[in-house]
């Protein structure tokens, strides 16, 4: 294991490498409560390496190498170098012992540390079987890495993987789906049954391929996520209803007035700024609630604001402005769960052109 929510006495272990039993050589136990599920099927390891599409010039980042089963296959695949990030010092010792004297040992560099906290080195490809509790923050940390890598082939919990690849209209389509697919192309490679691990986890897994988009879409990520957050607050509610909520209208009107006071409301470039690595990295601190969203709508106390609730003509006029934007793009009766990437980009552009911003 390479990172995650780690308590004071916690020793994470790599999830991809290892032996076929529940203990390391020397009797050190694996602990599944810490994400230490060892992939014991060598055919699956070979399949993961094959699907990564490695080149002789590649530097490969492996996260959570464990005792090195996958590490060994990666080195022997003829790549330039493998950089393995491992949190558990026991696993680091085991890796060093295993590859001591190996003819290709010079291609391996082991970094002991928390992958979520350390600065990642340059890499072309990421291959990892990760502790599932770090799935969301790790995904967005990788997508915020610069320079942009070619692809990542990662083992996730099956349901999380299905959320990554879900399309508009699918039951698992959520903020996670929309945000990851804005930044990358995601494809499902293969499903892995729980019995391929030792000790077996409680759920099945899936291997996913993530290819960062080049170039990134010309939008502010904070703006984008602000819009998507509102649309998925209750994803099966119409946008017309969501944008009538008092809290939403008050937030957007405040942003609108701020932009006007800064004389930026009419700036055609505002809200279309290029996305930066720092911009994307902000989401890593926001997405832990996204990893296991359900399709159920969350009941809340938000009430739609009728004209009688408006404090003066200005508030009523602003509500009409918002409703007019939604009707202009024929979005008022649509639902967030049915909108595609193109729909969200178009809706954001309509709001921004009208001087309405979400951050």
mmCIF file of C-alpha atoms in Angstrom, residues 4-334:
data_model
loop_
_atom_site.group_PDB
_atom_site.id
_atom_site.type_symbol
_atom_site.label_atom_id
_atom_site.label_comp_id
_atom_site.label_asym_id
_atom_site.label_seq_id
_atom_site.Cartn_x
_atom_site.Cartn_y
_atom_site.Cartn_z
ATOM 1 C CA UNK A 4 -4.401 6.562 2.210
ATOM 2 C CA UNK A 5 -6.137 7.302 5.454
ATOM 3 C CA UNK A 6 -3.479 6.079 7.822
ATOM 4 C CA UNK A 7 -3.763 6.061 11.558
ATOM 5 C CA UNK A 8 -0.807 6.554 13.876
ATOM 6 C CA UNK A 9 0.039 2.894 14.244
ATOM 7 C CA UNK A 10 -0.949 1.900 10.769
ATOM 8 C CA UNK A 11 1.507 0.215 8.406
ATOM 9 C CA UNK A 12 0.060 0.158 4.870
ATOM 10 C CA UNK A 13 1.181 -2.507 2.464
ATOM 11 C CA UNK A 14 1.471 -2.703 -1.279
ATOM 12 C CA UNK A 15 -1.538 -4.280 -2.870
ATOM 13 C CA UNK A 16 -0.161 -5.476 -6.171
ATOM 14 C CA UNK A 17 2.906 -7.507 -5.410
ATOM 15 C CA UNK A 18 3.461 -10.218 -2.861
ATOM 16 C CA UNK A 19 3.290 -13.923 -2.247
ATOM 17 C CA UNK A 20 0.348 -16.251 -2.485
ATOM 18 C CA UNK A 21 -0.190 -16.580 1.252
ATOM 19 C CA UNK A 22 -1.476 -14.141 3.851
ATOM 20 C CA UNK A 23 2.006 -13.616 5.271
ATOM 21 C CA UNK A 24 5.319 -12.378 3.992
ATOM 22 C CA UNK A 25 8.411 -14.454 4.196
ATOM 23 C CA UNK A 26 9.542 -14.175 7.805
ATOM 24 C CA UNK A 27 6.001 -14.320 9.143
ATOM 25 C CA UNK A 28 4.966 -10.656 8.723
ATOM 26 C CA UNK A 29 1.160 -10.672 8.310
ATOM 27 C CA UNK A 30 -0.848 -8.874 5.641
ATOM 28 C CA UNK A 31 -3.745 -6.873 7.043
ATOM 29 C CA UNK A 32 -6.743 -6.510 4.755
ATOM 30 C CA UNK A 33 -8.163 -3.718 6.920
ATOM 31 C CA UNK A 34 -5.235 -1.660 5.619
ATOM 32 C CA UNK A 35 -5.778 -2.430 1.978
ATOM 33 C CA UNK A 36 -3.276 -5.306 1.886
ATOM 34 C CA UNK A 37 -4.920 -7.646 -0.620
ATOM 35 C CA UNK A 38 -2.267 -9.424 -2.664
ATOM 36 C CA UNK A 39 -2.997 -10.317 -6.285
ATOM 37 C CA UNK A 40 -2.056 -13.964 -6.440
ATOM 38 C CA UNK A 41 -2.977 -14.835 -10.038
ATOM 39 C CA UNK A 42 0.139 -14.510 -12.252
ATOM 40 C CA UNK A 43 -1.976 -14.603 -15.421
ATOM 41 C CA UNK A 44 -3.791 -11.473 -14.266
ATOM 42 C CA UNK A 45 -0.500 -9.741 -13.511
ATOM 43 C CA UNK A 46 0.675 -10.551 -17.039
ATOM 44 C CA UNK A 47 -2.625 -9.272 -18.482
ATOM 45 C CA UNK A 48 -2.333 -5.952 -16.624
ATOM 46 C CA UNK A 49 1.216 -5.455 -17.925
ATOM 47 C CA UNK A 50 0.143 -6.331 -21.470
ATOM 48 C CA UNK A 51 -2.763 -3.854 -21.396
ATOM 49 C CA UNK A 52 -0.480 -1.028 -20.256
ATOM 50 C CA UNK A 53 1.091 -0.816 -23.728
ATOM 51 C CA UNK A 54 4.632 -0.329 -22.432
ATOM 52 C CA UNK A 55 7.505 0.999 -24.546
ATOM 53 C CA UNK A 56 11.266 0.493 -24.079
ATOM 54 C CA UNK A 57 11.656 4.219 -23.384
ATOM 55 C CA UNK A 58 8.986 4.307 -20.642
ATOM 56 C CA UNK A 59 9.468 5.212 -17.011
ATOM 57 C CA UNK A 60 6.736 3.392 -15.097
ATOM 58 C CA UNK A 61 5.260 4.560 -11.800
ATOM 59 C CA UNK A 62 4.019 1.709 -9.620
ATOM 60 C CA UNK A 63 1.981 2.544 -6.526
ATOM 61 C CA UNK A 64 1.898 0.040 -3.689
ATOM 62 C CA UNK A 65 4.286 -2.596 -5.083
ATOM 63 C CA UNK A 66 4.022 -4.814 -2.001
ATOM 64 C CA UNK A 67 6.591 -7.580 -2.327
ATOM 65 C CA UNK A 68 7.097 -7.075 -6.041
ATOM 66 C CA UNK A 69 5.157 -9.551 -8.190
ATOM 67 C CA UNK A 70 3.943 -6.825 -10.536
ATOM 68 C CA UNK A 71 7.227 -4.946 -10.153
ATOM 69 C CA UNK A 72 9.128 -7.951 -11.468
ATOM 70 C CA UNK A 73 6.892 -8.241 -14.538
ATOM 71 C CA UNK A 74 7.259 -4.522 -15.264
ATOM 72 C CA UNK A 75 11.059 -4.609 -15.085
ATOM 73 C CA UNK A 76 11.222 -7.721 -17.253
ATOM 74 C CA UNK A 77 8.907 -6.081 -19.826
ATOM 75 C CA UNK A 78 11.941 -4.110 -21.007
ATOM 76 C CA UNK A 79 11.013 -0.618 -19.817
ATOM 77 C CA UNK A 80 13.620 2.034 -19.122
ATOM 78 C CA UNK A 81 12.847 2.286 -15.399
ATOM 79 C CA UNK A 82 10.299 1.448 -12.694
ATOM 80 C CA UNK A 83 9.726 3.861 -9.811
ATOM 81 C CA UNK A 84 7.819 2.141 -6.994
ATOM 82 C CA UNK A 85 6.217 4.211 -4.211
ATOM 83 C CA UNK A 86 5.571 2.171 -1.049
ATOM 84 C CA UNK A 87 4.395 3.331 2.354
ATOM 85 C CA UNK A 88 5.056 0.204 4.414
ATOM 86 C CA UNK A 89 8.747 -0.054 5.460
ATOM 87 C CA UNK A 90 8.388 -3.844 5.756
ATOM 88 C CA UNK A 91 7.491 -4.038 2.089
ATOM 89 C CA UNK A 92 10.353 -1.739 1.143
ATOM 90 C CA UNK A 93 12.793 -4.101 2.884
ATOM 91 C CA UNK A 94 11.208 -7.074 1.135
ATOM 92 C CA UNK A 95 11.480 -5.381 -2.256
ATOM 93 C CA UNK A 96 15.135 -4.543 -1.743
ATOM 94 C CA UNK A 97 15.846 -8.086 -0.620
ATOM 95 C CA UNK A 98 13.956 -9.633 -3.514
ATOM 96 C CA UNK A 99 15.698 -7.633 -6.226
ATOM 97 C CA UNK A 100 19.177 -7.640 -4.710
ATOM 98 C CA UNK A 101 21.432 -9.216 -7.302
ATOM 99 C CA UNK A 102 18.688 -9.251 -9.972
ATOM 100 C CA UNK A 103 20.274 -8.567 -13.394
ATOM 101 C CA UNK A 104 17.784 -5.726 -14.000
ATOM 102 C CA UNK A 105 17.839 -4.279 -10.483
ATOM 103 C CA UNK A 106 19.405 -1.035 -11.745
ATOM 104 C CA UNK A 107 16.090 -0.224 -13.434
ATOM 105 C CA UNK A 108 14.204 -0.170 -10.117
ATOM 106 C CA UNK A 109 13.967 2.783 -7.757
ATOM 107 C CA UNK A 110 11.958 2.388 -4.546
ATOM 108 C CA UNK A 111 10.563 5.441 -2.769
ATOM 109 C CA UNK A 112 9.266 4.965 0.772
ATOM 110 C CA UNK A 113 6.441 7.383 1.482
ATOM 111 C CA UNK A 114 2.767 8.264 1.233
ATOM 112 C CA UNK A 115 1.874 8.682 -2.429
ATOM 113 C CA UNK A 116 -0.778 11.259 -1.538
ATOM 114 C CA UNK A 117 1.769 13.466 0.213
ATOM 115 C CA UNK A 118 5.007 13.033 -1.688
ATOM 116 C CA UNK A 119 6.026 14.769 -4.912
ATOM 117 C CA UNK A 120 5.747 12.295 -7.739
ATOM 118 C CA UNK A 121 8.684 11.944 -10.131
ATOM 119 C CA UNK A 122 8.431 12.063 -13.910
ATOM 120 C CA UNK A 123 6.684 9.019 -15.401
ATOM 121 C CA UNK A 124 5.134 7.960 -18.716
ATOM 122 C CA UNK A 125 2.813 5.219 -17.447
ATOM 123 C CA UNK A 126 1.289 4.444 -14.060
ATOM 124 C CA UNK A 127 0.463 0.828 -13.209
ATOM 125 C CA UNK A 128 -1.053 0.160 -9.805
ATOM 126 C CA UNK A 129 -3.205 -2.086 -7.659
ATOM 127 C CA UNK A 130 -4.098 0.424 -4.984
ATOM 128 C CA UNK A 131 -5.709 0.399 -1.539
ATOM 129 C CA UNK A 132 -9.291 1.261 -2.413
ATOM 130 C CA UNK A 133 -9.681 3.917 0.285
ATOM 131 C CA UNK A 134 -7.384 6.279 -1.622
ATOM 132 C CA UNK A 135 -9.089 5.845 -5.007
ATOM 133 C CA UNK A 136 -10.570 9.340 -5.393
ATOM 134 C CA UNK A 137 -7.689 11.496 -4.134
ATOM 135 C CA UNK A 138 -5.117 9.383 -5.981
ATOM 136 C CA UNK A 139 -7.025 9.587 -9.267
ATOM 137 C CA UNK A 140 -7.111 13.379 -9.143
ATOM 138 C CA UNK A 141 -3.539 13.655 -7.913
ATOM 139 C CA UNK A 142 -2.439 11.711 -10.977
ATOM 140 C CA UNK A 143 -4.581 13.854 -13.276
ATOM 141 C CA UNK A 144 -3.047 17.011 -11.798
ATOM 142 C CA UNK A 145 0.519 15.734 -12.312
ATOM 143 C CA UNK A 146 2.761 17.609 -14.718
ATOM 144 C CA UNK A 147 4.083 16.874 -17.218
ATOM 145 C CA UNK A 148 1.016 14.942 -18.323
ATOM 146 C CA UNK A 149 1.609 11.193 -18.500
ATOM 147 C CA UNK A 150 0.443 8.929 -21.323
ATOM 148 C CA UNK A 151 -1.901 6.645 -19.408
ATOM 149 C CA UNK A 152 -2.608 4.894 -16.113
ATOM 150 C CA UNK A 153 -3.752 1.295 -15.718
ATOM 151 C CA UNK A 154 -5.165 0.935 -12.219
ATOM 152 C CA UNK A 155 -7.040 -1.688 -10.210
ATOM 153 C CA UNK A 156 -10.058 -0.174 -8.431
ATOM 154 C CA UNK A 157 -12.994 -1.500 -6.489
ATOM 155 C CA UNK A 158 -15.485 -2.624 -9.147
ATOM 156 C CA UNK A 159 -18.255 -0.163 -8.267
ATOM 157 C CA UNK A 160 -15.835 2.772 -8.173
ATOM 158 C CA UNK A 161 -14.511 1.732 -11.580
ATOM 159 C CA UNK A 162 -18.030 1.597 -12.987
ATOM 160 C CA UNK A 163 -18.660 5.131 -11.736
ATOM 161 C CA UNK A 164 -15.508 6.304 -13.525
ATOM 162 C CA UNK A 165 -16.720 4.967 -16.882
ATOM 163 C CA UNK A 166 -20.473 5.633 -16.445
ATOM 164 C CA UNK A 167 -22.181 7.674 -19.168
ATOM 165 C CA UNK A 168 -25.090 10.104 -18.922
ATOM 166 C CA UNK A 169 -28.282 8.202 -18.184
ATOM 167 C CA UNK A 170 -26.505 5.324 -16.411
ATOM 168 C CA UNK A 171 -27.575 4.660 -12.840
ATOM 169 C CA UNK A 172 -23.982 5.121 -11.576
ATOM 170 C CA UNK A 173 -23.400 8.401 -13.444
ATOM 171 C CA UNK A 174 -22.356 11.027 -10.878
ATOM 172 C CA UNK A 175 -20.053 13.988 -10.178
ATOM 173 C CA UNK A 176 -17.098 11.628 -10.104
ATOM 174 C CA UNK A 177 -17.925 10.410 -13.632
ATOM 175 C CA UNK A 178 -18.332 13.929 -14.993
ATOM 176 C CA UNK A 179 -15.199 15.370 -13.401
ATOM 177 C CA UNK A 180 -12.868 12.498 -14.314
ATOM 178 C CA UNK A 181 -14.175 12.357 -17.881
ATOM 179 C CA UNK A 182 -13.656 16.101 -18.300
ATOM 180 C CA UNK A 183 -9.940 15.536 -17.663
ATOM 181 C CA UNK A 184 -9.416 12.113 -19.239
ATOM 182 C CA UNK A 185 -10.685 9.291 -21.401
ATOM 183 C CA UNK A 186 -11.591 6.320 -19.235
ATOM 184 C CA UNK A 187 -12.159 2.739 -20.335
ATOM 185 C CA UNK A 188 -12.900 -0.489 -18.487
ATOM 186 C CA UNK A 189 -10.359 -3.214 -19.267
ATOM 187 C CA UNK A 190 -11.309 -6.238 -17.194
ATOM 188 C CA UNK A 191 -13.197 -7.357 -14.097
ATOM 189 C CA UNK A 192 -11.257 -9.222 -11.398
ATOM 190 C CA UNK A 193 -13.040 -11.537 -8.984
ATOM 191 C CA UNK A 194 -12.300 -11.265 -5.284
ATOM 192 C CA UNK A 195 -10.907 -14.809 -5.153
ATOM 193 C CA UNK A 196 -7.891 -13.697 -7.177
ATOM 194 C CA UNK A 197 -6.574 -11.994 -4.025
ATOM 195 C CA UNK A 198 -5.127 -13.293 -0.778
ATOM 196 C CA UNK A 199 -6.748 -12.535 1.596
ATOM 197 C CA UNK A 200 -9.871 -11.994 -0.560
ATOM 198 C CA UNK A 201 -11.580 -8.606 -0.185
ATOM 199 C CA UNK A 202 -15.332 -8.294 0.303
ATOM 200 C CA UNK A 203 -15.900 -6.897 -3.192
ATOM 201 C CA UNK A 204 -14.841 -7.560 -6.773
ATOM 202 C CA UNK A 205 -12.352 -5.328 -8.558
ATOM 203 C CA UNK A 206 -11.848 -3.896 -12.036
ATOM 204 C CA UNK A 207 -8.878 -2.639 -14.038
ATOM 205 C CA UNK A 208 -9.393 0.751 -15.700
ATOM 206 C CA UNK A 209 -7.326 2.671 -18.244
ATOM 207 C CA UNK A 210 -7.139 6.457 -17.780
ATOM 208 C CA UNK A 211 -5.700 8.643 -20.554
ATOM 209 C CA UNK A 212 -5.389 12.366 -19.716
ATOM 210 C CA UNK A 213 -6.828 14.690 -22.323
ATOM 211 C CA UNK A 214 -4.330 16.777 -24.285
ATOM 212 C CA UNK A 215 -4.914 19.641 -24.264
ATOM 213 C CA UNK A 216 -7.171 20.078 -21.256
ATOM 214 C CA UNK A 217 -10.551 21.722 -21.935
ATOM 215 C CA UNK A 218 -10.315 25.543 -21.823
ATOM 216 C CA UNK A 219 -12.446 25.967 -18.699
ATOM 217 C CA UNK A 220 -11.808 26.877 -15.091
ATOM 218 C CA UNK A 221 -12.093 23.698 -13.082
ATOM 219 C CA UNK A 222 -13.449 25.563 -10.055
ATOM 220 C CA UNK A 223 -16.201 26.972 -12.269
ATOM 221 C CA UNK A 224 -16.894 23.557 -13.755
ATOM 222 C CA UNK A 225 -17.147 21.741 -10.430
ATOM 223 C CA UNK A 226 -19.298 24.518 -8.983
ATOM 224 C CA UNK A 227 -21.847 23.972 -11.757
ATOM 225 C CA UNK A 228 -21.676 20.180 -11.607
ATOM 226 C CA UNK A 229 -22.079 20.203 -7.823
ATOM 227 C CA UNK A 230 -25.391 22.061 -8.156
ATOM 228 C CA UNK A 231 -26.624 19.828 -10.978
ATOM 229 C CA UNK A 232 -25.898 16.663 -8.969
ATOM 230 C CA UNK A 233 -27.160 17.962 -5.633
ATOM 231 C CA UNK A 234 -30.258 15.971 -6.496
ATOM 232 C CA UNK A 235 -29.374 14.510 -9.851
ATOM 233 C CA UNK A 236 -32.884 13.378 -10.811
ATOM 234 C CA UNK A 237 -34.414 16.789 -10.115
ATOM 235 C CA UNK A 238 -34.826 19.187 -13.046
ATOM 236 C CA UNK A 239 -32.291 21.966 -13.399
ATOM 237 C CA UNK A 240 -35.153 24.454 -13.332
ATOM 238 C CA UNK A 241 -36.031 23.295 -9.828
ATOM 239 C CA UNK A 242 -32.421 23.118 -8.622
ATOM 240 C CA UNK A 243 -31.613 26.648 -9.733
ATOM 241 C CA UNK A 244 -34.708 28.019 -7.996
ATOM 242 C CA UNK A 245 -33.358 26.967 -4.611
ATOM 243 C CA UNK A 246 -32.809 29.926 -2.319
ATOM 244 C CA UNK A 247 -29.252 28.942 -1.423
ATOM 245 C CA UNK A 248 -28.255 28.534 -5.078
ATOM 246 C CA UNK A 249 -29.771 31.839 -6.164
ATOM 247 C CA UNK A 250 -28.157 33.717 -3.279
ATOM 248 C CA UNK A 251 -24.730 32.251 -4.082
ATOM 249 C CA UNK A 252 -24.947 33.032 -7.794
ATOM 250 C CA UNK A 253 -26.275 36.549 -7.198
ATOM 251 C CA UNK A 254 -23.432 37.244 -4.769
ATOM 252 C CA UNK A 255 -20.890 36.050 -7.362
ATOM 253 C CA UNK A 256 -22.631 38.115 -10.030
ATOM 254 C CA UNK A 257 -22.471 41.316 -7.991
ATOM 255 C CA UNK A 258 -18.829 40.664 -7.105
ATOM 256 C CA UNK A 259 -17.933 40.296 -10.767
ATOM 257 C CA UNK A 260 -19.790 43.478 -11.623
ATOM 258 C CA UNK A 261 -17.982 45.398 -8.919
ATOM 259 C CA UNK A 262 -14.674 44.187 -10.330
ATOM 260 C CA UNK A 263 -15.814 45.173 -13.825
ATOM 261 C CA UNK A 264 -15.331 41.630 -15.028
ATOM 262 C CA UNK A 265 -18.939 40.689 -15.707
ATOM 263 C CA UNK A 266 -18.613 41.588 -19.394
ATOM 264 C CA UNK A 267 -15.154 40.058 -19.864
ATOM 265 C CA UNK A 268 -15.618 37.435 -22.543
ATOM 266 C CA UNK A 269 -12.560 35.583 -21.340
ATOM 267 C CA UNK A 270 -13.753 35.146 -17.771
ATOM 268 C CA UNK A 271 -14.641 31.566 -16.951
ATOM 269 C CA UNK A 272 -12.832 30.331 -20.055
ATOM 270 C CA UNK A 273 -9.362 30.473 -18.580
ATOM 271 C CA UNK A 274 -7.083 27.549 -19.164
ATOM 272 C CA UNK A 275 -7.115 24.825 -16.573
ATOM 273 C CA UNK A 276 -3.947 24.622 -14.508
ATOM 274 C CA UNK A 277 -2.466 21.781 -12.476
ATOM 275 C CA UNK A 278 -3.210 23.689 -9.271
ATOM 276 C CA UNK A 279 -6.789 24.176 -10.443
ATOM 277 C CA UNK A 280 -7.277 20.445 -10.947
ATOM 278 C CA UNK A 281 -5.453 19.574 -7.728
ATOM 279 C CA UNK A 282 -8.084 21.451 -5.740
ATOM 280 C CA UNK A 283 -10.491 18.620 -6.419
ATOM 281 C CA UNK A 284 -8.302 16.075 -4.655
ATOM 282 C CA UNK A 285 -9.362 17.692 -1.394
ATOM 283 C CA UNK A 286 -13.027 17.633 -2.344
ATOM 284 C CA UNK A 287 -13.722 14.246 -3.877
ATOM 285 C CA UNK A 288 -13.670 11.725 -1.057
ATOM 286 C CA UNK A 289 -17.451 12.039 -0.843
ATOM 287 C CA UNK A 290 -17.707 11.180 -4.541
ATOM 288 C CA UNK A 291 -16.148 7.742 -4.498
ATOM 289 C CA UNK A 292 -19.153 5.846 -3.214
ATOM 290 C CA UNK A 293 -22.080 8.097 -4.134
ATOM 291 C CA UNK A 294 -25.389 6.269 -4.413
ATOM 292 C CA UNK A 295 -27.987 6.910 -7.028
ATOM 293 C CA UNK A 296 -30.453 7.964 -4.350
ATOM 294 C CA UNK A 297 -31.402 11.598 -4.096
ATOM 295 C CA UNK A 298 -30.510 13.254 -0.826
ATOM 296 C CA UNK A 299 -33.440 14.790 0.963
ATOM 297 C CA UNK A 300 -32.773 18.316 2.081
ATOM 298 C CA UNK A 301 -34.552 21.339 3.395
ATOM 299 C CA UNK A 302 -33.879 23.484 0.337
ATOM 300 C CA UNK A 303 -37.007 25.229 -0.878
ATOM 301 C CA UNK A 304 -37.629 26.690 -4.285
ATOM 302 C CA UNK A 305 -37.801 30.477 -4.126
ATOM 303 C CA UNK A 306 -41.069 31.893 -5.382
ATOM 304 C CA UNK A 307 -41.372 35.495 -6.460
ATOM 305 C CA UNK A 308 -43.126 36.265 -3.151
ATOM 306 C CA UNK A 309 -39.987 35.146 -1.314
ATOM 307 C CA UNK A 310 -37.785 37.602 -3.184
ATOM 308 C CA UNK A 311 -36.568 40.625 -1.259
ATOM 309 C CA UNK A 312 -37.367 43.309 -3.805
ATOM 310 C CA UNK A 313 -37.430 43.527 -7.569
ATOM 311 C CA UNK A 314 -33.699 42.908 -7.889
ATOM 312 C CA UNK A 315 -33.856 39.352 -6.523
ATOM 313 C CA UNK A 316 -36.889 38.509 -8.660
ATOM 314 C CA UNK A 317 -35.126 39.903 -11.688
ATOM 315 C CA UNK A 318 -32.029 37.794 -10.991
ATOM 316 C CA UNK A 319 -34.155 34.647 -10.721
ATOM 317 C CA UNK A 320 -35.703 35.490 -14.086
ATOM 318 C CA UNK A 321 -32.197 35.921 -15.492
ATOM 319 C CA UNK A 322 -31.185 32.442 -14.320
ATOM 320 C CA UNK A 323 -34.370 30.850 -15.638
ATOM 321 C CA UNK A 324 -33.886 32.646 -18.953
ATOM 322 C CA UNK A 325 -30.398 31.162 -19.334
ATOM 323 C CA UNK A 326 -31.723 27.654 -18.660
ATOM 324 C CA UNK A 327 -34.545 28.121 -21.156
ATOM 325 C CA UNK A 328 -32.169 29.560 -23.744
ATOM 326 C CA UNK A 329 -30.263 26.286 -23.823
ATOM 327 C CA UNK A 330 -33.395 24.178 -23.341
ATOM 328 C CA UNK A 331 -32.038 22.999 -19.958
ATOM 329 C CA UNK A 332 -34.874 23.940 -17.588
ATOM 330 C CA UNK A 333 -36.616 20.568 -17.808
ATOM 331 C CA UNK A 334 -33.444 18.477 -18.095
#
